[in-house]
Amino acid sequence: MKYRWARPNFFLKITTPLLPVSFILTLLFLTGGLYLGLIASPPDYLQGDGMRIMYVHVPASWIASLIYAFLALMSFFAFVWRHLLAEVLAISSVPIGALFTGLSLVTGALWGKPMWGTYWVWDARLTSVLVLLFLYGGYWALYKSYSRPEQGIRAASLLALVGVINLPIIKGSVEWWNTLHQPASLIKLSSPSIDPSMLTPLLLMAGAYFFYFITLLMIRTRTELNTRKLLILEAKK
Amino acid sequence: MSISTPYLTYILGAYGVTLFSLCLFLGWTIFQWKKSIHQLNNSSHET
């Protein structure tokens, strides 16, 4: 009874009404974020309209790290307690995390070219985010290299737990090393050094990405549970 | 945003890549979900 909330059937029951709500919230946040980010917000006094790329780039980086933290937590539950729902949630979150990491790198490159004069530099921040993409890829490859999901998840979980070390490196890279990438403007101990007219579209886009992640996580978890049921049915034949 | 901005290509590129990727990934995910339901139903009927 204690772990009722962590049972796959309970998960399916509670997420059935949540799925459309999460999808609608994604659309609402995305519409507001795109309108403010592309049209209503003012251009930056230094970067001009080029700064608008920040509204798609920065939230993608946040969500990519957030998903990895979620993956590591689920991997911990899966590794220690071999919990089925944690295993399924972990593997379901990997492609979504990889998508946001890829988007962070591509939009960052498109912002870097007009501002820095180059698409890519082997800077600490950019390199640590690239390592994050490799961690997602490594997790997926390791999981898929085993014929049985329960074996693959243990090896992949171990990789995810070791890879957690990359999260503080990503966050601290702009402070610990002399990088081309600008330091944090929002997530820092003192108050944010960003104007509310720019903060609002940034937070709306972050909300859109977050609810997109939740929506896709629910769908992918259902798909993975169906796949596992199918494996059991085929084994019984 | 001014249409005459020198950064227009980069801005449209970044927003375009983002929205295209999000839509494509959502479509692919829904397709896989529907496919898994279909396969599960077929397998259940057979057993």
Coordinates of C-alpha atoms in Angstrom, one line a residue:
Chain A
M1 CA 0.0 0.0 0.0
K2 CA 2.9 2.3 0.8
Y3 CA 4.2 2.2 -2.8
R4 CA 0.8 2.2 -4.4
W5 CA 1.7 5.5 -6.3
A6 CA 4.7 3.8 -7.9
R7 CA 2.8 1.0 -9.4
P8 CA 2.4 1.1 -13.2
N9 CA -1.4 0.7 -13.1
F10 CA -1.7 3.6 -10.7
F11 CA 0.6 5.7 -12.8
L12 CA -1.6 5.0 -15.9
K13 CA -4.7 5.8 -14.0
I14 CA -3.6 9.2 -12.7
T15 CA -1.9 10.3 -15.9
T16 CA -4.9 9.6 -18.1
P17 CA -6.6 12.9 -17.2
L18 CA -3.3 14.7 -16.8
L19 CA -2.1 14.1 -20.3
P20 CA -4.5 16.5 -22.2
V21 CA -4.0 19.1 -19.4
S22 CA -0.3 19.0 -19.8
F23 CA -0.5 19.2 -23.6
I24 CA -2.8 22.3 -23.4
L25 CA -0.5 24.0 -20.9
T26 CA 2.4 23.3 -23.3
L27 CA 0.5 25.1 -26.1
L28 CA -0.5 28.0 -23.9
F29 CA 3.0 28.6 -22.6
L30 CA 4.5 28.2 -26.1
T31 CA 2.1 30.7 -27.7
G32 CA 2.8 33.3 -24.9
G33 CA 6.5 32.7 -25.0
L34 CA 6.8 32.9 -28.8
Y35 CA 4.6 36.0 -28.9
L36 CA 6.6 37.9 -26.3
G37 CA 10.0 36.5 -27.4
L38 CA 9.6 37.3 -31.1
I39 CA 7.3 40.3 -31.1
A40 CA 6.5 42.1 -27.8
S41 CA 9.8 42.0 -25.9
P42 CA 12.4 44.8 -26.6
P43 CA 15.7 44.2 -28.4
D44 CA 18.8 44.2 -26.2
Y45 CA 20.9 47.4 -26.1
L46 CA 24.1 45.5 -27.1
Q47 CA 23.0 42.4 -29.0
G48 CA 19.9 43.9 -30.7
D49 CA 17.3 41.4 -31.9
G50 CA 20.0 38.6 -31.9
M51 CA 19.3 38.3 -28.2
R52 CA 15.8 36.8 -29.0
I53 CA 17.6 33.4 -29.6
M54 CA 18.1 33.4 -25.8
Y55 CA 14.4 32.6 -25.4
V56 CA 14.7 29.2 -27.1
H57 CA 18.3 28.5 -26.2
V58 CA 18.5 29.1 -22.4
P59 CA 15.3 27.2 -21.4
A60 CA 16.5 24.2 -23.6
S61 CA 19.7 24.1 -21.6
W62 CA 17.8 24.3 -18.3
I63 CA 15.4 21.5 -19.2
A64 CA 18.3 19.3 -20.6
S65 CA 20.0 19.5 -17.2
L66 CA 16.7 19.0 -15.3
I67 CA 15.8 15.9 -17.3
Y68 CA 19.3 14.5 -16.6
A69 CA 18.8 15.1 -12.8
F70 CA 15.4 13.3 -13.2
L71 CA 17.1 10.5 -15.1
A72 CA 19.7 10.1 -12.4
L73 CA 17.1 10.0 -9.6
M74 CA 15.0 7.4 -11.5
S75 CA 18.2 5.4 -12.2
F76 CA 19.0 5.4 -8.5
F77 CA 15.6 3.9 -7.7
A78 CA 15.9 1.4 -10.5
F79 CA 19.5 0.4 -9.5
V80 CA 18.9 0.1 -5.8
W81 CA 15.3 -1.1 -5.6
R82 CA 14.9 -2.5 -9.1
H83 CA 11.6 -0.6 -9.3
L84 CA 9.8 -1.2 -12.6
L85 CA 8.2 2.3 -12.9
A86 CA 11.5 4.0 -12.1
E87 CA 13.1 1.9 -14.9
V88 CA 10.4 2.8 -17.4
L89 CA 10.5 6.5 -16.4
A90 CA 14.3 6.6 -16.7
I91 CA 14.4 5.1 -20.2
S92 CA 11.4 7.2 -21.4
S93 CA 13.1 10.4 -20.4
V94 CA 16.4 9.8 -22.2
P95 CA 15.3 10.7 -25.8
I96 CA 13.6 13.8 -24.5
G97 CA 16.7 14.9 -22.6
A98 CA 18.8 14.3 -25.7
L99 CA 16.4 16.3 -27.8
F100 CA 16.7 19.4 -25.5
T101 CA 20.5 19.0 -25.2
G102 CA 20.7 18.9 -29.0
L103 CA 18.5 22.0 -29.3
S104 CA 20.6 23.8 -26.7
L105 CA 23.7 23.1 -28.8
V106 CA 22.2 24.0 -32.2
T107 CA 20.5 27.2 -31.0
G108 CA 23.6 28.2 -29.0
A109 CA 25.7 27.8 -32.2
L110 CA 23.1 30.0 -34.1
W111 CA 23.4 32.6 -31.4
G112 CA 27.2 32.3 -31.2
K113 CA 27.9 32.9 -34.8
P114 CA 26.6 36.5 -35.0
M115 CA 27.7 37.4 -31.4
W116 CA 31.1 35.6 -31.1
G117 CA 31.9 35.2 -34.8
T118 CA 31.9 31.4 -34.6
Y119 CA 29.4 28.5 -34.3
W120 CA 31.6 26.5 -31.9
V121 CA 34.5 26.9 -29.5
W122 CA 35.9 24.2 -27.2
D123 CA 34.8 26.4 -24.3
A124 CA 34.1 24.8 -20.8
R125 CA 30.3 25.4 -21.0
L126 CA 29.9 24.2 -24.6
T127 CA 32.1 21.1 -24.1
S128 CA 30.3 20.1 -20.8
V129 CA 26.9 20.4 -22.6
L130 CA 28.3 18.2 -25.4
V131 CA 29.4 15.7 -22.8
L132 CA 25.8 15.7 -21.5
L133 CA 24.6 14.8 -25.0
F134 CA 27.1 11.9 -25.0
L135 CA 25.9 10.8 -21.6
Y136 CA 22.3 10.6 -23.0
G137 CA 23.6 8.7 -26.1
G138 CA 25.7 6.4 -23.9
Y139 CA 22.8 5.6 -21.7
W140 CA 20.6 4.7 -24.7
A141 CA 23.3 2.6 -26.4
L142 CA 24.1 0.7 -23.2
Y143 CA 20.4 0.0 -22.5
K144 CA 19.8 -1.2 -26.0
S145 CA 22.9 -3.3 -26.1
Y146 CA 21.3 -5.9 -23.8
S147 CA 18.6 -8.2 -25.1
R148 CA 16.6 -8.1 -21.8
P149 CA 15.5 -4.6 -20.5
E150 CA 16.1 -5.4 -16.8
Q151 CA 19.8 -6.2 -17.6
G152 CA 20.3 -3.1 -19.7
I153 CA 18.8 -0.8 -17.2
R154 CA 21.3 -1.8 -14.5
A155 CA 24.3 -1.0 -16.6
A156 CA 22.7 2.2 -18.0
S157 CA 21.7 3.3 -14.5
L158 CA 25.3 3.1 -13.3
L159 CA 26.4 5.3 -16.2
A160 CA 23.6 7.8 -15.3
L161 CA 24.7 8.0 -11.7
V162 CA 28.4 8.5 -12.6
G163 CA 27.4 11.1 -15.1
V164 CA 25.7 13.3 -12.5
I165 CA 29.1 14.8 -11.8
N166 CA 28.6 16.7 -15.1
L167 CA 25.7 18.7 -13.8
P168 CA 27.6 20.9 -11.4
I169 CA 30.4 21.2 -14.0
I170 CA 27.9 22.6 -16.5
K171 CA 26.6 25.1 -13.9
G172 CA 30.0 26.1 -12.6
S173 CA 31.9 26.1 -15.9
V174 CA 31.2 29.8 -16.6
E175 CA 32.5 30.7 -13.1
W176 CA 35.4 28.3 -12.6
W177 CA 37.0 28.8 -16.0
N178 CA 37.6 31.8 -18.3
T179 CA 35.0 31.1 -21.0
L180 CA 33.6 32.8 -24.0
H181 CA 30.1 31.9 -22.7
Q182 CA 28.4 34.6 -20.6
P183 CA 27.9 33.9 -16.8
A184 CA 24.5 33.1 -15.3
S185 CA 22.0 36.0 -15.3
L186 CA 19.0 34.3 -13.7
I187 CA 20.0 31.2 -11.7
K188 CA 22.4 32.7 -9.2
L189 CA 22.5 33.5 -5.5
S190 CA 21.9 37.2 -5.9
S191 CA 18.8 38.6 -7.6
P192 CA 18.4 38.0 -11.4
S193 CA 20.2 40.7 -13.5
I194 CA 17.6 40.5 -16.3
D195 CA 14.8 43.0 -17.0
P196 CA 11.2 41.7 -16.4
S197 CA 10.3 42.3 -20.0
M198 CA 12.9 39.7 -21.0
L199 CA 12.4 37.5 -18.0
T200 CA 8.7 36.9 -18.7
P201 CA 9.2 35.3 -22.2
L202 CA 12.2 33.3 -20.9
L203 CA 10.1 31.8 -18.1
L204 CA 7.1 31.2 -20.4
M205 CA 9.4 29.3 -22.8
A206 CA 10.8 27.4 -19.9
G207 CA 7.3 26.5 -18.8
A208 CA 6.4 25.4 -22.4
Y209 CA 9.5 23.1 -22.5
F210 CA 8.7 21.7 -19.0
F211 CA 5.1 20.8 -19.9
Y212 CA 6.3 19.4 -23.2
F213 CA 8.7 17.2 -21.3
I214 CA 5.9 16.0 -18.9
T215 CA 3.5 15.4 -21.9
L216 CA 6.1 13.3 -23.8
L217 CA 7.2 11.5 -20.6
M218 CA 3.7 10.3 -20.0
I219 CA 3.3 9.2 -23.6
R220 CA 6.7 7.5 -23.8
T221 CA 6.1 5.7 -20.4
R222 CA 2.8 4.3 -21.7
T223 CA 4.6 3.1 -24.9
E224 CA 7.4 1.5 -22.9
L225 CA 4.9 -0.3 -20.6
N226 CA 3.0 -1.6 -23.6
T227 CA 6.3 -2.8 -25.1
R228 CA 7.1 -4.7 -21.9
K229 CA 3.6 -6.2 -21.7
L230 CA 4.1 -7.3 -25.3
L231 CA 7.4 -9.0 -24.4
I232 CA 5.6 -10.9 -21.6
L233 CA 2.8 -12.0 -23.9
E234 CA 5.2 -13.2 -26.5
A235 CA 7.3 -15.1 -23.9
K236 CA 4.1 -16.9 -22.8
K237 CA 3.3 -18.1 -26.4
Chain B
M1 CA 11.2 42.5 -33.8
S2 CA 12.4 44.4 -36.8
I3 CA 12.3 42.4 -40.1
S4 CA 15.4 44.3 -41.3
T5 CA 17.5 43.1 -38.4
P6 CA 20.9 41.6 -39.6
Y7 CA 20.2 38.6 -37.3
L8 CA 17.0 37.6 -39.0
T9 CA 18.5 34.4 -40.6
Y10 CA 19.9 33.2 -37.2
I11 CA 16.7 34.1 -35.3
L12 CA 14.5 32.3 -37.8
G13 CA 16.9 29.4 -37.9
A14 CA 16.9 29.0 -34.1
Y15 CA 13.1 29.2 -33.8
G16 CA 12.6 27.1 -36.9
V17 CA 14.9 24.3 -35.8
T18 CA 13.3 24.3 -32.3
L19 CA 9.7 24.2 -33.4
F20 CA 10.3 21.7 -36.2
S21 CA 12.2 19.4 -33.8
L22 CA 9.5 19.6 -31.1
C23 CA 6.7 18.9 -33.6
L24 CA 8.6 16.1 -35.3
F25 CA 9.5 14.4 -32.0
L26 CA 6.0 14.8 -30.7
G27 CA 4.6 13.2 -33.9
W28 CA 7.1 10.3 -33.8
T29 CA 6.3 9.7 -30.1
I30 CA 2.6 9.6 -30.7
F31 CA 3.1 7.3 -33.7
Q32 CA 5.2 4.8 -31.6
W33 CA 2.5 5.0 -28.8
K34 CA -0.3 4.2 -31.2
K35 CA 1.8 1.4 -32.8
S36 CA 2.4 -0.2 -29.4
I37 CA -1.3 -0.1 -28.6
H38 CA -2.1 -1.8 -31.9
Q39 CA 0.6 -4.4 -31.4
L40 CA -0.6 -5.1 -27.9
N41 CA -4.2 -5.5 -29.0
N42 CA -3.3 -7.9 -31.8
S43 CA -1.1 -9.9 -29.5
S44 CA -3.9 -10.0 -26.8
H45 CA -6.4 -11.3 -29.4
E46 CA -4.0 -14.0 -30.5
T47 CA -3.5 -15.3 -27.0

